[in-house]
Short mmCIF file of C-alpha atoms in Angstrom, two decimals:
data_model
loop_
_atom_site.label_atom_id
_atom_site.label_comp_id
_atom_site.label_asym_id
_atom_site.label_seq_id
_atom_site.Cartn_x
_atom_site.Cartn_y
_atom_site.Cartn_z
CA UNK A 1 8.29 24.48 16.92
CA UNK A 2 8.97 23.80 13.26
CA UNK A 3 11.78 26.07 12.17
CA UNK A 4 13.99 26.57 9.13
CA UNK A 5 11.06 27.42 6.85
CA UNK A 6 11.87 30.26 4.48
CA UNK A 7 9.29 32.88 3.42
CA UNK A 8 7.49 31.95 0.24
CA UNK A 9 7.47 34.24 -2.76
CA UNK A 10 4.27 33.25 -4.50
CA UNK A 11 3.14 36.70 -5.58
CA UNK A 12 -0.19 36.37 -3.77
CA UNK A 13 -1.62 39.22 -1.72
CA UNK A 14 -0.08 42.63 -1.07
CA UNK A 15 3.61 43.51 -1.59
CA UNK A 16 5.63 42.77 1.54
CA UNK A 17 3.34 39.85 2.44
CA UNK A 18 3.68 36.12 1.92
CA UNK A 19 1.24 33.25 1.60
CA UNK A 20 1.69 29.78 3.09
CA UNK A 21 0.93 27.16 0.44
CA UNK A 22 -1.06 24.01 1.09
CA UNK A 23 2.03 21.93 0.18
CA UNK A 24 4.12 23.74 2.80
CA UNK A 25 1.48 23.21 5.49
CA UNK A 26 1.06 19.52 4.61
CA UNK A 27 4.83 19.10 5.17
CA UNK A 28 4.59 20.89 8.53
CA UNK A 29 1.65 18.62 9.49
CA UNK A 30 3.54 15.46 8.48
CA UNK A 31 6.72 16.61 10.24
CA UNK A 32 4.80 16.99 13.50
CA UNK A 33 3.34 13.48 13.12
CA UNK A 34 6.78 11.98 12.34
CA UNK A 35 8.29 13.53 15.45
CA UNK A 36 5.35 12.33 17.56
CA UNK A 37 5.58 8.72 16.36
CA UNK A 38 9.43 8.79 16.23
CA UNK A 39 9.68 5.22 14.97
CA UNK A 40 11.90 4.37 12.00
CA UNK A 41 10.15 2.65 9.10
CA UNK A 42 6.72 4.22 9.63
CA UNK A 43 5.01 5.40 6.47
CA UNK A 44 2.67 8.31 7.27
CA UNK A 45 0.11 9.31 4.63
CA UNK A 46 -2.20 12.32 4.90
CA UNK A 47 -5.41 12.71 2.88
CA UNK A 48 -8.44 15.05 2.99
CA UNK A 49 -6.12 17.78 4.30
CA UNK A 50 -7.84 21.05 5.24
CA UNK A 51 -6.58 24.45 6.35
CA UNK A 52 -8.75 26.76 8.44
CA UNK A 53 -7.89 30.47 8.78
CA UNK A 54 -5.05 30.71 6.24
CA UNK A 55 -4.24 34.28 5.22
CA UNK A 56 -1.20 36.21 4.04
CA UNK A 57 1.33 37.31 6.68
CA UNK A 58 4.14 39.90 6.56
CA UNK A 59 7.48 38.90 5.05
CA UNK A 60 10.09 38.22 7.75
CA UNK A 61 11.77 35.45 9.72
CA UNK A 62 9.08 32.77 9.55
CA UNK A 63 8.54 30.04 12.13
CA UNK A 64 5.56 27.68 12.36
CA UNK A 65 4.79 26.15 15.77
CA UNK A 66 2.44 23.18 15.79
CA UNK A 67 0.39 21.87 18.72
CA UNK A 68 -2.14 19.11 19.19
CA UNK A 69 -5.74 20.38 19.34
CA UNK A 70 -7.03 17.48 21.46
CA UNK A 71 -5.63 14.52 23.35
CA UNK A 72 -6.62 11.90 20.78
CA UNK A 73 -4.02 9.52 19.39
CA UNK A 74 -2.46 10.94 16.22
CA UNK A 75 -4.04 8.59 13.69
CA UNK A 76 -7.36 8.56 11.92
CA UNK A 77 -8.86 12.06 11.83
CA UNK A 78 -6.26 14.44 13.31
CA UNK A 79 -6.62 18.15 14.16
CA UNK A 80 -3.62 20.37 14.91
CA UNK A 81 -3.15 24.07 15.60
CA UNK A 82 -0.35 26.00 13.85
CA UNK A 83 0.89 29.36 15.08
CA UNK A 84 2.58 31.43 12.36
CA UNK A 85 5.34 33.47 13.96
CA UNK A 86 7.02 36.35 12.06
CA UNK A 87 10.14 37.92 13.60
CA UNK A 88 9.24 36.38 16.99
CA UNK A 89 5.62 37.63 17.01
CA UNK A 90 2.53 35.43 16.51
CA UNK A 91 0.79 36.79 13.41
CA UNK A 92 -1.71 34.06 12.58
CA UNK A 93 -3.35 30.94 14.00
CA UNK A 94 -4.31 28.12 11.62
CA UNK A 95 -6.33 24.97 12.05
CA UNK A 96 -4.83 21.99 10.21
CA UNK A 97 -6.77 18.76 9.86
CA UNK A 98 -6.63 15.61 7.80
CA UNK A 99 -7.05 11.87 7.72
CA UNK A 100 -3.82 10.18 8.82
CA UNK A 101 -3.00 6.64 7.74
CA UNK A 102 0.05 5.06 9.37
CA UNK A 103 1.61 1.96 7.87
CA UNK A 104 3.80 -0.28 10.01
CA UNK A 105 4.84 -3.92 10.26
CA UNK A 106 2.52 -6.03 12.41
CA UNK A 107 3.02 -9.53 13.80
CA UNK A 108 1.01 -12.38 12.24
CA UNK A 109 0.83 -16.11 12.99
CA UNK A 110 2.83 -18.15 10.44
CA UNK A 111 0.84 -21.31 11.33
CA UNK A 112 -2.15 -22.33 13.43
CA UNK A 113 -1.17 -21.65 17.04
CA UNK A 114 -2.71 -23.52 19.95
CA UNK A 115 -3.45 -22.31 23.47
CA UNK A 116 -0.47 -23.02 25.74
CA UNK A 117 2.20 -22.93 23.01
CA UNK A 118 5.27 -20.74 23.56
CA UNK A 119 5.95 -18.37 20.64
CA UNK A 120 9.23 -18.80 18.78
CA UNK A 121 10.60 -16.86 15.81
CA UNK A 122 9.35 -19.55 13.39
CA UNK A 123 5.76 -19.07 14.62
CA UNK A 124 5.37 -15.45 13.48
CA UNK A 125 6.09 -13.14 10.55
CA UNK A 126 5.83 -9.41 9.88
CA UNK A 127 3.36 -7.91 7.42
CA UNK A 128 2.91 -4.26 6.42
CA UNK A 129 -0.57 -2.96 7.38
CA UNK A 130 -2.42 0.29 7.93
CA UNK A 131 -2.35 0.40 11.75
CA UNK A 132 -4.68 3.44 11.80
CA UNK A 133 -7.58 1.10 11.17
CA UNK A 134 -6.45 -1.64 13.56
CA UNK A 135 -6.88 -2.15 17.29
CA UNK A 136 -4.13 -0.55 19.42
CA UNK A 137 -3.56 -4.02 20.92
CA UNK A 138 -1.97 -5.32 17.67
CA UNK A 139 1.72 -6.09 18.23
CA UNK A 140 4.32 -4.38 16.02
CA UNK A 141 7.50 -5.42 17.86
CA UNK A 142 8.77 -9.01 17.65
CA UNK A 143 10.54 -8.88 21.03
CA UNK A 144 7.16 -8.22 22.73
CA UNK A 145 5.84 -11.59 21.46
CA UNK A 146 8.74 -14.05 21.56
CA UNK A 147 8.86 -16.38 24.56
CA UNK A 148 5.27 -15.67 25.60
CA UNK A 149 2.53 -18.27 25.84
CA UNK A 150 -0.65 -18.27 23.75
CA UNK A 151 -3.81 -17.73 25.83
CA UNK A 152 -6.08 -18.64 22.88
CA UNK A 153 -5.98 -20.63 19.65
CA UNK A 154 -5.04 -18.41 16.68
CA UNK A 155 -5.39 -19.30 13.00
CA UNK A 156 -2.55 -18.96 10.51
CA UNK A 157 -2.32 -15.42 9.06
CA UNK A 158 -4.21 -13.77 11.96
CA UNK A 159 -2.74 -10.75 13.71
CA UNK A 160 -1.21 -11.31 17.15
CA UNK A 161 -2.60 -8.99 19.83
CA UNK A 162 -1.34 -8.29 23.33
CA UNK A 163 -4.39 -9.87 25.03
CA UNK A 164 -3.69 -13.19 23.24
CA UNK A 165 -0.39 -13.66 25.11
CA UNK A 166 0.77 -14.19 28.67
CA UNK A 167 4.00 -15.02 30.46
CA UNK A 168 4.78 -18.71 30.74
CA UNK A 169 3.65 -20.02 34.14
CA UNK A 170 6.39 -20.80 36.66
CA UNK A 171 4.89 -24.25 37.29
CA UNK A 172 2.99 -26.66 35.05
CA UNK A 173 0.27 -29.19 35.69
CA UNK A 174 1.77 -32.32 37.27
CA UNK A 175 4.83 -30.57 38.77
CA UNK A 176 5.79 -31.49 42.34
CA UNK A 177 5.90 -28.40 44.59
CA UNK A 178 6.20 -27.54 48.27
CA UNK A 179 3.01 -26.17 49.81
CA UNK A 180 3.57 -23.71 52.66
CA UNK A 181 0.96 -22.74 55.26
CA UNK A 182 2.17 -20.10 57.68
CA UNK A 183 0.74 -18.22 60.64
CA UNK A 184 2.34 -15.95 63.22
CA UNK A 185 3.77 -18.86 65.29
CA UNK A 186 3.54 -21.95 63.04
CA UNK A 187 4.91 -22.85 59.58
CA UNK A 188 3.81 -26.13 57.93
CA UNK A 189 5.30 -27.44 54.65
CA UNK A 190 4.05 -30.46 52.71
CA UNK A 191 4.80 -31.79 49.21
CA UNK A 192 2.04 -31.40 46.63
CA UNK A 193 1.26 -31.77 42.94
CA UNK A 194 0.10 -28.91 40.69
CA UNK A 195 -3.41 -29.61 39.34
CA UNK A 196 -3.72 -26.57 37.03
#
């Protein structure tokens, strides 16, 4: 629930009633999104905001409780439901919708990266982008990229995505290893060389 919202005296409707302004409902909408994303530094912008079913409600202790209308990720076109509660009783149900753009820092290649290279701090940089229009696989946290190996070549300035990276292999081509073949009664070990 979104609480701490005082009744609005806008002079609309009948005496003893209040009207929820578009500005107030935009703030409620954005507050819900901020709590959902709960990541410092995110810039959330809402455009094409629409209210469905807004009407005046009695004056009293006002509380607005917001819920997600569907299970979609909260970016792009977002629909929420708001219950308007006066003195503990639900008095109105609103539909809130809008286009949500979320800006965050994403990881980009600071130089041409080749398959097999291990990422270091000098190989990447952060750039502010609208992640609402990007693939969910784009990395936004540096610690999720450092120390991993490139699975593909990536050009300078390109975004780094999760599928482009993998953990560094335990062994490398040319390493000497012990090969073990084991059955219920017999265990055979021989030296070998890693071919790939």
